[in-house]
mmCIF file of C-alpha atoms in Angstrom:
data_model
loop_
_atom_site.group_PDB
_atom_site.id
_atom_site.type_symbol
_atom_site.label_atom_id
_atom_site.label_comp_id
_atom_site.label_asym_id
_atom_site.label_seq_id
_atom_site.Cartn_x
_atom_site.Cartn_y
_atom_site.Cartn_z
ATOM 1 C CA MET A 148 25.312 34.266 16.149
ATOM 2 C CA LEU A 149 27.105 35.958 13.217
ATOM 3 C CA ARG A 150 25.572 33.496 10.732
ATOM 4 C CA GLN A 151 22.100 34.130 12.144
ATOM 5 C CA ALA A 152 22.496 37.901 11.974
ATOM 6 C CA ILE A 153 23.669 37.806 8.359
ATOM 7 C CA LEU A 154 20.848 35.480 7.321
ATOM 8 C CA LEU A 155 18.235 37.634 9.048
ATOM 9 C CA LEU A 156 19.362 40.789 7.258
ATOM 10 C CA LEU A 157 19.252 39.052 3.887
ATOM 11 C CA PHE A 158 15.811 37.558 4.446
ATOM 12 C CA LEU A 159 13.997 40.694 5.596
ATOM 13 C CA PRO A 160 13.459 42.294 2.166
ATOM 14 C CA LEU A 161 11.830 39.135 0.811
ATOM 15 C CA VAL A 162 9.376 38.306 3.561
ATOM 16 C CA GLU A 163 8.327 41.443 5.373
ATOM 17 C CA ALA A 164 6.128 42.592 2.483
ATOM 18 C CA ARG A 165 3.507 39.979 3.406
ATOM 19 C CA ALA A 166 4.046 39.759 7.141
ATOM 20 C CA GLU A 167 0.644 41.355 7.730
ATOM 21 C CA VAL A 168 -1.239 38.121 6.876
ATOM 22 C CA ARG A 169 -3.775 37.709 9.658
ATOM 23 C CA ASP A 170 -4.694 34.986 12.104
ATOM 24 C CA SER A 171 -8.002 33.115 12.262
ATOM 25 C CA LEU A 172 -9.463 30.808 14.876
ATOM 26 C CA SER A 173 -12.419 29.822 12.705
ATOM 27 C CA LEU A 174 -10.645 28.969 9.449
ATOM 28 C CA LEU A 175 -8.095 26.213 8.922
ATOM 29 C CA ARG A 176 -6.279 26.874 5.651
ATOM 30 C CA LEU A 177 -4.371 24.022 3.991
ATOM 31 C CA ILE A 178 -1.519 24.435 1.531
ATOM 32 C CA SER A 179 0.587 21.832 -0.256
ATOM 33 C CA TYR A 180 3.715 22.894 -2.119
ATOM 34 C CA ASN A 181 6.434 20.938 -3.912
ATOM 35 C CA VAL A 182 9.314 23.372 -3.410
ATOM 36 C CA GLU A 183 11.726 21.686 -5.860
ATOM 37 C CA ASN A 184 14.839 20.433 -4.121
ATOM 38 C CA LEU A 185 15.158 22.407 -0.902
ATOM 39 C CA PHE A 186 18.680 21.364 0.117
ATOM 40 C CA ASP A 187 21.041 22.994 2.572
ATOM 41 C CA THR A 188 24.593 23.587 1.318
ATOM 42 C CA GLU A 189 26.384 20.914 3.344
ATOM 43 C CA ASP A 190 27.290 17.466 2.054
ATOM 44 C CA ASP A 191 25.537 14.635 3.882
ATOM 45 C CA PRO A 192 27.832 11.589 3.612
ATOM 46 C CA GLU A 193 24.833 9.240 3.876
ATOM 47 C CA THR A 194 22.950 10.602 0.833
ATOM 48 C CA ARG A 195 23.656 11.589 -2.751
ATOM 49 C CA ASP A 196 23.325 15.339 -2.250
ATOM 50 C CA GLU A 197 26.746 16.364 -3.543
ATOM 51 C CA GLU A 198 25.294 18.299 -6.478
ATOM 52 C CA PHE A 199 23.637 20.701 -4.013
ATOM 53 C CA THR A 200 26.843 22.016 -2.488
ATOM 54 C CA PRO A 201 28.954 25.055 -3.455
ATOM 55 C CA GLU A 202 31.435 22.737 -5.183
ATOM 56 C CA GLY A 203 28.781 20.524 -6.794
ATOM 57 C CA ARG A 204 27.396 20.569 -10.345
ATOM 58 C CA LYS A 205 24.636 22.992 -9.399
ATOM 59 C CA GLN A 206 26.954 25.328 -7.471
ATOM 60 C CA TRP A 207 24.410 25.548 -4.653
ATOM 61 C CA THR A 208 25.747 28.479 -2.621
ATOM 62 C CA SER A 209 24.579 30.029 0.646
ATOM 63 C CA ALA A 210 23.191 33.000 -1.290
ATOM 64 C CA ARG A 211 21.080 30.740 -3.508
ATOM 65 C CA TYR A 212 19.912 28.751 -0.491
ATOM 66 C CA ARG A 213 18.907 31.940 1.344
ATOM 67 C CA ARG A 214 17.042 33.183 -1.709
ATOM 68 C CA LYS A 215 15.171 29.885 -1.963
ATOM 69 C CA LEU A 216 14.007 30.017 1.659
ATOM 70 C CA GLY A 217 12.793 33.565 1.222
ATOM 71 C CA GLN A 218 10.889 32.622 -1.928
ATOM 72 C CA ILE A 219 9.112 29.734 -0.175
ATOM 73 C CA ALA A 220 7.957 31.971 2.684
ATOM 74 C CA GLN A 221 6.915 34.676 0.240
ATOM 75 C CA THR A 222 4.879 32.210 -1.832
ATOM 76 C CA ILE A 223 3.051 30.845 1.208
ATOM 77 C CA ALA A 224 2.214 34.365 2.402
ATOM 78 C CA ARG A 225 0.971 35.529 -1.004
ATOM 79 C CA ALA A 226 -0.998 32.359 -1.681
ATOM 80 C CA SER A 227 -2.614 32.532 1.756
ATOM 81 C CA GLN A 228 -3.693 36.149 1.284
ATOM 82 C CA GLU A 229 -5.419 37.282 4.476
ATOM 83 C CA TYR A 230 -4.899 34.185 6.692
ATOM 84 C CA TRP A 231 -1.824 32.130 7.523
ATOM 85 C CA PRO A 232 -2.327 28.402 6.824
ATOM 86 C CA GLY A 233 -2.948 26.082 9.740
ATOM 87 C CA LEU A 234 -1.227 23.240 7.870
ATOM 88 C CA ILE A 235 1.585 23.414 5.327
ATOM 89 C CA CYS A 236 2.776 20.307 3.471
ATOM 90 C CA LEU A 237 6.213 20.827 1.909
ATOM 91 C CA VAL A 238 7.525 18.294 -0.593
ATOM 92 C CA GLU A 239 11.205 17.815 -1.549
ATOM 93 C CA VAL A 240 12.863 18.984 1.663
ATOM 94 C CA GLU A 241 16.277 17.591 2.593
ATOM 95 C CA GLY A 242 16.144 17.760 6.370
ATOM 96 C CA GLU A 243 15.512 19.545 9.641
ATOM 97 C CA ARG A 244 18.128 22.212 9.067
ATOM 98 C CA CYS A 245 16.167 23.531 6.087
ATOM 99 C CA LEU A 246 13.013 23.798 8.180
ATOM 100 C CA ASP A 247 14.858 25.322 11.127
ATOM 101 C CA ASP A 248 16.264 28.010 8.835
ATOM 102 C CA LEU A 249 12.876 28.563 7.189
ATOM 103 C CA LEU A 250 11.287 29.231 10.592
ATOM 104 C CA ALA A 251 14.232 31.114 12.048
ATOM 105 C CA PHE A 252 14.752 33.635 9.267
ATOM 106 C CA THR A 253 11.391 34.246 7.575
ATOM 107 C CA ALA A 254 7.985 35.539 8.659
ATOM 108 C CA LEU A 255 6.793 31.938 9.016
ATOM 109 C CA GLY A 256 8.771 31.689 12.239
ATOM 110 C CA ARG A 257 6.569 34.261 13.958
ATOM 111 C CA GLN A 258 3.294 32.454 13.327
ATOM 112 C CA GLY A 259 3.559 29.651 15.889
ATOM 113 C CA TYR A 260 4.535 26.844 13.527
ATOM 114 C CA SER A 261 6.019 23.558 14.638
ATOM 115 C CA TYR A 262 6.964 20.804 12.220
ATOM 116 C CA THR A 263 7.479 17.111 11.761
ATOM 117 C CA MET A 264 8.968 15.323 8.773
ATOM 118 C CA THR A 265 9.882 11.939 7.354
ATOM 119 C CA HIS A 266 13.298 10.289 7.438
ATOM 120 C CA SER A 267 13.114 8.151 4.339
ATOM 121 C CA ALA A 268 15.646 5.885 2.682
ATOM 122 C CA ASP A 269 15.433 7.948 -0.518
ATOM 123 C CA ALA A 270 18.898 7.935 -2.075
ATOM 124 C CA ARG A 271 19.076 11.721 -2.449
ATOM 125 C CA GLY A 272 17.752 12.403 1.034
ATOM 126 C CA ILE A 273 14.471 13.924 -0.188
ATOM 127 C CA ASP A 274 11.691 13.990 2.405
ATOM 128 C CA VAL A 275 8.245 15.382 3.199
ATOM 129 C CA ALA A 276 7.482 17.892 5.960
ATOM 130 C CA LEU A 277 4.315 19.064 7.668
ATOM 131 C CA LEU A 278 4.182 22.420 9.434
ATOM 132 C CA TYR A 279 1.290 23.061 11.815
ATOM 133 C CA ARG A 280 0.166 25.944 13.977
ATOM 134 C CA GLU A 281 -0.213 25.657 17.711
ATOM 135 C CA PRO A 282 -2.459 25.911 19.697
ATOM 136 C CA LEU A 283 -4.999 25.607 16.875
ATOM 137 C CA LEU A 284 -3.746 22.065 16.294
ATOM 138 C CA ARG A 285 -2.481 19.870 19.112
ATOM 139 C CA LEU A 286 -0.350 16.946 17.956
ATOM 140 C CA LEU A 287 -1.568 13.626 19.352
ATOM 141 C CA GLU A 288 0.661 11.180 17.513
ATOM 142 C CA ARG A 289 2.680 10.787 14.351
ATOM 143 C CA SER A 290 4.134 7.934 12.373
ATOM 144 C CA GLU A 291 5.840 7.355 9.046
ATOM 145 C CA HIS A 292 5.431 4.354 6.824
ATOM 146 C CA GLU A 293 7.549 2.852 4.083
ATOM 147 C CA ILE A 294 5.915 2.006 0.774
ATOM 148 C CA PRO A 295 6.483 -1.699 0.083
ATOM 149 C CA LEU A 296 8.124 -2.125 -3.302
ATOM 150 C CA PRO A 297 9.467 -5.237 -5.039
ATOM 151 C CA ARG A 298 12.887 -6.377 -3.868
ATOM 152 C CA GLY A 299 15.686 -4.649 -5.724
ATOM 153 C CA GLU A 300 13.765 -1.463 -6.472
ATOM 154 C CA ALA A 301 15.099 1.790 -5.048
ATOM 155 C CA PRO A 302 13.188 2.970 -1.955
ATOM 156 C CA THR A 303 10.944 5.998 -2.189
ATOM 157 C CA ARG A 304 9.722 8.643 0.254
ATOM 158 C CA ASN A 305 7.849 7.481 3.327
ATOM 159 C CA ILE A 306 4.228 8.403 4.032
ATOM 160 C CA LEU A 307 3.896 10.840 6.935
ATOM 161 C CA ARG A 308 0.779 10.490 9.093
ATOM 162 C CA VAL A 309 0.005 12.991 11.858
ATOM 163 C CA SER A 310 -3.112 13.000 14.055
ATOM 164 C CA PHE A 311 -4.226 16.249 15.671
ATOM 165 C CA ALA A 312 -6.833 17.275 18.215
ATOM 166 C CA LEU A 313 -8.673 20.476 17.372
ATOM 167 C CA SER A 314 -9.953 22.947 19.942
ATOM 168 C CA SER A 315 -13.579 22.169 19.097
ATOM 169 C CA GLY A 316 -13.120 18.457 19.742
ATOM 170 C CA PRO A 317 -12.707 16.513 16.487
ATOM 171 C CA ILE A 318 -9.654 14.488 15.479
ATOM 172 C CA LEU A 319 -7.914 15.358 12.227
ATOM 173 C CA HIS A 320 -5.705 12.749 10.541
ATOM 174 C CA VAL A 321 -3.319 14.331 8.037
ATOM 175 C CA PHE A 322 -1.233 12.473 5.459
ATOM 176 C CA ALA A 323 1.698 14.304 3.830
ATOM 177 C CA MET A 324 3.046 12.406 0.837
ATOM 178 C CA HIS A 325 5.326 12.388 -2.188
ATOM 179 C CA TRP A 326 4.481 9.325 -4.228
ATOM 180 C CA PRO A 327 7.003 7.727 -6.631
ATOM 181 C CA SER A 328 7.881 9.772 -9.699
ATOM 182 C CA ARG A 329 7.033 9.067 -13.326
ATOM 183 C CA ARG A 330 10.687 9.042 -14.372
ATOM 184 C CA GLY A 331 10.904 6.314 -16.986
ATOM 185 C CA GLY A 332 7.318 6.808 -18.132
ATOM 186 C CA ARG A 333 3.851 6.706 -16.558
ATOM 187 C CA ARG A 334 3.100 3.074 -17.414
ATOM 188 C CA ALA A 335 6.525 1.783 -16.439
ATOM 189 C CA THR A 336 6.266 3.394 -12.980
ATOM 190 C CA ALA A 337 2.533 2.978 -12.320
ATOM 191 C CA SER A 338 3.056 -0.095 -10.117
ATOM 192 C CA ARG A 339 5.100 2.012 -7.664
ATOM 193 C CA ARG A 340 2.303 4.557 -7.279
ATOM 194 C CA ARG A 341 -0.215 1.751 -7.012
ATOM 195 C CA ALA A 342 1.787 0.409 -4.045
ATOM 196 C CA ALA A 343 1.738 3.892 -2.479
ATOM 197 C CA ALA A 344 -2.015 4.204 -2.997
ATOM 198 C CA LEU A 345 -2.677 0.773 -1.519
ATOM 199 C CA ARG A 346 -0.548 1.499 1.554
ATOM 200 C CA THR A 347 -2.263 4.856 2.063
ATOM 201 C CA ARG A 348 -5.684 3.231 1.813
ATOM 202 C CA GLU A 349 -4.710 0.599 4.390
ATOM 203 C CA LEU A 350 -3.508 3.284 6.804
ATOM 204 C CA CYS A 351 -6.709 5.302 6.414
ATOM 205 C CA ASP A 352 -8.888 2.261 7.065
ATOM 206 C CA SER A 353 -6.841 1.235 10.093
ATOM 207 C CA LEU A 354 -7.018 4.722 11.617
ATOM 208 C CA HIS A 355 -10.728 4.963 10.961
ATOM 209 C CA GLN A 356 -11.272 1.808 12.980
ATOM 210 C CA ALA A 357 -8.839 2.745 15.756
ATOM 211 C CA TRP A 358 -10.611 6.084 16.424
ATOM 212 C CA LYS A 359 -14.122 4.766 15.884
ATOM 213 C CA GLY A 360 -16.723 6.477 18.061
ATOM 214 C CA GLN A 361 -15.085 9.904 17.858
ATOM 215 C CA GLU A 362 -15.596 12.660 15.333
ATOM 216 C CA GLN A 363 -12.641 12.172 13.005
ATOM 217 C CA HIS A 364 -11.653 13.572 9.628
ATOM 218 C CA PHE A 365 -8.989 12.889 7.014
ATOM 219 C CA VAL A 366 -6.884 15.196 4.839
ATOM 220 C CA LEU A 367 -4.376 13.803 2.323
ATOM 221 C CA MET A 368 -1.925 16.274 0.746
ATOM 222 C CA GLY A 369 1.160 16.250 -1.400
ATOM 223 C CA ASP A 370 2.649 15.584 -4.807
ATOM 224 C CA LEU A 371 1.166 12.229 -5.818
ATOM 225 C CA ASN A 372 2.636 12.224 -9.344
ATOM 226 C CA ALA A 373 -0.785 11.177 -10.585
ATOM 227 C CA THR A 374 -3.889 13.021 -11.729
ATOM 228 C CA ALA A 375 -7.251 12.580 -10.036
ATOM 229 C CA ARG A 376 -8.598 10.430 -12.863
ATOM 230 C CA GLU A 377 -5.787 7.901 -12.924
ATOM 231 C CA VAL A 378 -6.434 4.412 -11.587
ATOM 232 C CA GLU A 379 -4.067 4.756 -8.625
ATOM 233 C CA LEU A 380 -6.146 7.559 -7.112
ATOM 234 C CA ARG A 381 -9.621 6.752 -8.346
ATOM 235 C CA GLU A 382 -9.730 2.974 -7.832
ATOM 236 C CA VAL A 383 -6.861 1.924 -5.536
ATOM 237 C CA LEU A 384 -7.020 4.838 -3.104
ATOM 238 C CA GLY A 385 -10.761 5.196 -3.637
ATOM 239 C CA SER A 386 -10.729 8.950 -4.170
ATOM 240 C CA SER A 387 -14.029 10.095 -5.687
ATOM 241 C CA LEU A 388 -14.192 12.661 -8.477
ATOM 242 C CA GLU A 389 -17.621 13.892 -7.406
ATOM 243 C CA PRO A 390 -18.843 14.812 -3.897
ATOM 244 C CA PRO A 391 -20.611 11.797 -2.379
ATOM 245 C CA LEU A 392 -24.200 12.260 -1.278
ATOM 246 C CA MET A 393 -24.325 13.328 2.348
ATOM 247 C CA LEU A 394 -27.032 10.993 3.587
ATOM 248 C CA LYS A 395 -27.350 10.251 7.285
ATOM 249 C CA ASP A 396 -26.265 6.629 6.863
ATOM 250 C CA SER A 397 -23.818 7.162 3.993
ATOM 251 C CA LEU A 398 -20.558 7.217 5.950
ATOM 252 C CA SER A 399 -18.426 4.122 5.432
ATOM 253 C CA THR A 400 -18.177 1.665 8.310
ATOM 254 C CA THR A 401 -14.843 0.186 7.184
ATOM 255 C CA GLY A 402 -12.927 3.310 6.269
ATOM 256 C CA PRO A 403 -13.310 6.920 5.202
ATOM 257 C CA ARG A 404 -14.868 7.730 1.869
ATOM 258 C CA LEU A 405 -12.514 10.116 0.109
ATOM 259 C CA TYR A 406 -13.172 13.035 -2.207
ATOM 260 C CA ASN A 407 -10.578 14.751 -4.408
ATOM 261 C CA LEU A 408 -10.938 18.530 -4.181
ATOM 262 C CA LEU A 409 -8.857 19.068 -7.331
ATOM 263 C CA SER A 410 -10.453 16.561 -9.658
ATOM 264 C CA GLN A 411 -10.851 19.123 -12.448
ATOM 265 C CA ALA A 412 -8.428 21.648 -13.859
ATOM 266 C CA PRO A 413 -9.434 25.277 -13.369
ATOM 267 C CA GLU A 414 -11.191 27.073 -16.221
ATOM 268 C CA ALA A 415 -8.827 30.049 -16.016
ATOM 269 C CA GLY A 416 -5.081 30.158 -15.492
ATOM 270 C CA PRO A 417 -2.704 27.186 -15.543
ATOM 271 C CA ARG A 418 -4.437 23.834 -16.089
ATOM 272 C CA GLY A 419 -2.258 22.061 -13.544
ATOM 273 C CA THR A 420 0.584 22.394 -11.066
ATOM 274 C CA HIS A 421 3.468 20.943 -13.116
ATOM 275 C CA PHE A 422 4.390 21.552 -16.758
ATOM 276 C CA PHE A 423 6.238 18.858 -18.687
ATOM 277 C CA SER A 424 6.820 18.443 -22.431
ATOM 278 C CA GLY A 425 4.274 21.132 -23.225
ATOM 279 C CA VAL A 426 1.499 19.677 -21.069
ATOM 280 C CA TRP A 427 0.093 20.763 -17.689
ATOM 281 C CA TYR A 428 -0.385 18.016 -15.078
ATOM 282 C CA LEU A 429 -2.338 18.412 -11.847
ATOM 283 C CA PHE A 430 -0.156 16.209 -9.649
ATOM 284 C CA ASP A 431 -0.415 18.145 -6.379
ATOM 285 C CA GLN A 432 -3.530 17.020 -4.549
ATOM 286 C CA ILE A 433 -5.718 17.784 -1.553
ATOM 287 C CA ILE A 434 -8.073 14.920 -0.746
ATOM 288 C CA ILE A 435 -10.569 14.975 2.127
ATOM 289 C CA SER A 436 -12.883 12.516 3.830
ATOM 290 C CA GLU A 437 -16.606 12.666 3.223
ATOM 291 C CA SER A 438 -17.071 13.646 6.865
ATOM 292 C CA LEU A 439 -15.730 17.129 6.052
ATOM 293 C CA LEU A 440 -18.756 17.698 3.800
ATOM 294 C CA SER A 441 -21.293 17.011 6.548
ATOM 295 C CA PRO A 442 -23.345 20.036 7.710
ATOM 296 C CA SER A 443 -23.282 18.699 11.282
ATOM 297 C CA SER A 444 -19.486 18.420 11.485
ATOM 298 C CA CYS A 445 -17.474 20.748 13.730
ATOM 299 C CA LEU A 446 -14.934 20.912 10.898
ATOM 300 C CA ARG A 447 -16.225 21.394 7.373
ATOM 301 C CA TYR A 448 -14.826 22.054 3.908
ATOM 302 C CA ARG A 449 -15.429 25.578 2.639
ATOM 303 C CA GLU A 450 -17.140 24.905 -0.673
ATOM 304 C CA GLY A 451 -15.253 26.181 -3.691
ATOM 305 C CA SER A 452 -12.090 27.068 -1.764
ATOM 306 C CA ALA A 453 -9.787 24.457 -3.350
ATOM 307 C CA ARG A 454 -7.527 26.198 -5.823
ATOM 308 C CA ILE A 455 -4.125 26.464 -7.481
ATOM 309 C CA TYR A 456 -2.083 29.536 -6.635
ATOM 310 C CA ALA A 457 -0.456 30.868 -9.787
ATOM 311 C CA GLY A 458 0.849 34.318 -8.909
ATOM 312 C CA PRO A 459 2.701 36.051 -11.762
ATOM 313 C CA GLU A 460 5.997 35.762 -9.870
ATOM 314 C CA LEU A 461 5.715 31.958 -10.043
ATOM 315 C CA LEU A 462 5.370 31.793 -13.835
ATOM 316 C CA ALA A 463 7.717 32.414 -16.750
ATOM 317 C CA PRO A 464 7.398 31.845 -20.524
ATOM 318 C CA ASP A 465 9.304 29.061 -22.206
ATOM 319 C CA ARG A 466 11.006 29.516 -25.577
ATOM 320 C CA LEU A 467 7.624 29.076 -27.315
ATOM 321 C CA GLY A 468 5.994 31.717 -25.141
ATOM 322 C CA ARG A 469 3.981 29.238 -23.044
ATOM 323 C CA LEU A 470 3.725 30.059 -19.354
ATOM 324 C CA ARG A 471 5.142 27.433 -17.031
ATOM 325 C CA PRO A 472 6.332 27.343 -13.383
ATOM 326 C CA ARG A 473 9.417 29.476 -12.856
ATOM 327 C CA ALA A 474 11.802 26.756 -11.708
ATOM 328 C CA THR A 475 14.952 27.081 -9.638
ATOM 329 C CA TYR A 476 16.986 25.025 -12.122
ATOM 330 C CA ALA A 477 16.830 23.750 -15.673
ATOM 331 C CA GLY A 478 19.125 20.755 -15.415
ATOM 332 C CA ASP A 479 22.267 22.197 -13.849
ATOM 333 C CA HIS A 480 21.572 25.730 -15.085
ATOM 334 C CA TYR A 481 20.494 28.050 -12.286
ATOM 335 C CA LEU A 482 17.373 30.078 -13.149
ATOM 336 C CA GLY A 483 16.684 31.557 -9.722
ATOM 337 C CA GLY A 484 12.969 30.775 -9.838
ATOM 338 C CA TYR A 485 10.660 29.554 -7.101
ATOM 339 C CA SER A 486 9.800 25.945 -7.999
ATOM 340 C CA ASP A 487 8.849 23.708 -10.907
ATOM 341 C CA HIS A 488 5.457 23.169 -9.191
ATOM 342 C CA LEU A 489 2.633 25.502 -8.185
ATOM 343 C CA PRO A 490 1.054 25.254 -4.706
ATOM 344 C CA VAL A 491 -2.528 24.181 -4.020
ATOM 345 C CA LEU A 492 -4.814 25.380 -1.219
ATOM 346 C CA ALA A 493 -8.151 24.632 0.421
ATOM 347 C CA ASP A 494 -10.038 25.924 3.469
ATOM 348 C CA LEU A 495 -11.831 24.191 6.324
ATOM 349 C CA TRP A 496 -14.290 25.979 8.617
ATOM 350 C CA LEU A 497 -13.935 25.261 12.323
ATOM 351 C CA ARG A 498 -16.907 25.949 14.575
ATOM 352 C CA PRO A 499 -17.317 25.397 18.318
ATOM 353 C CA ARG A 500 -19.074 22.264 19.406
ATOM 354 C CA GLU A 501 -22.604 23.058 20.560
ATOM 355 C CA LYS A 502 -23.274 22.563 24.246
ATOM 356 C CA PRO A 503 -25.908 19.932 25.091
#
């Protein structure tokens, strides 16, 4: 009880400023955010998380952990503006305790969120979480899937798949993902992301067949460590750069046709979500099925709503004066920033099913 009381008092100044974000039964807002190493402060003997402890290299204290949780909640509230998201994909989360604390001690906990997350074999214990609002979304089933890699290669984060029923009737399949990193170079690691793309495509096709005959839609979110134009997304996953024509007979019979909502960098502001070696990369993606573009669908993409949130608090100049994400760490040096990624958002309209 004492720990909870202390945490609550410390969190209030950070999150109450945006606690007035409103509810909506007709709009389903999506947000995906790589939060950069959200670890609790305790050593897990089964993972290599020792650096994120008070005694570790990064001197990860309770005060820094509390600040980080408050910053995540603050970012989600500010990015969402007038409506709380219905779905939040969080990338680089250590475990359930982090999510429990996030919901217990920030304004997010008062918005009806539940969560599910992966339990991957990643050596550092990094996982992917999906927060969802009830009763807007009713969880039907969830599963997580390993990405098959060649023998001897280190395992990566699992793919999280969650299927929801919406109040108006359709089924929404959501994939929360953190594909293998580019550490070692893009070409040297491309085969790992190709394996992730292939596995994701197989899961989408299988689900599409299993729920055939019902109105169903797909949303894929997360840090894919690849841009929309790279082969892994465009050819292996089959994610289109342009909206497909919505003809009556155009929907795929073998699997969902996919469309990348963030295929082009914005004209104003940061040109991506991650800044590395002086270049912006748009790695954080929201991909939807063609069905969400159909005028007759009970759930439909709000045209033009996909965007990067780049609030001034999330950015800081580097030594050359170039704006980049205000990270929590630079190596082992604590900066106190929010994350080394920017969040992305998109909106879906939900309308009641017409009575016959």
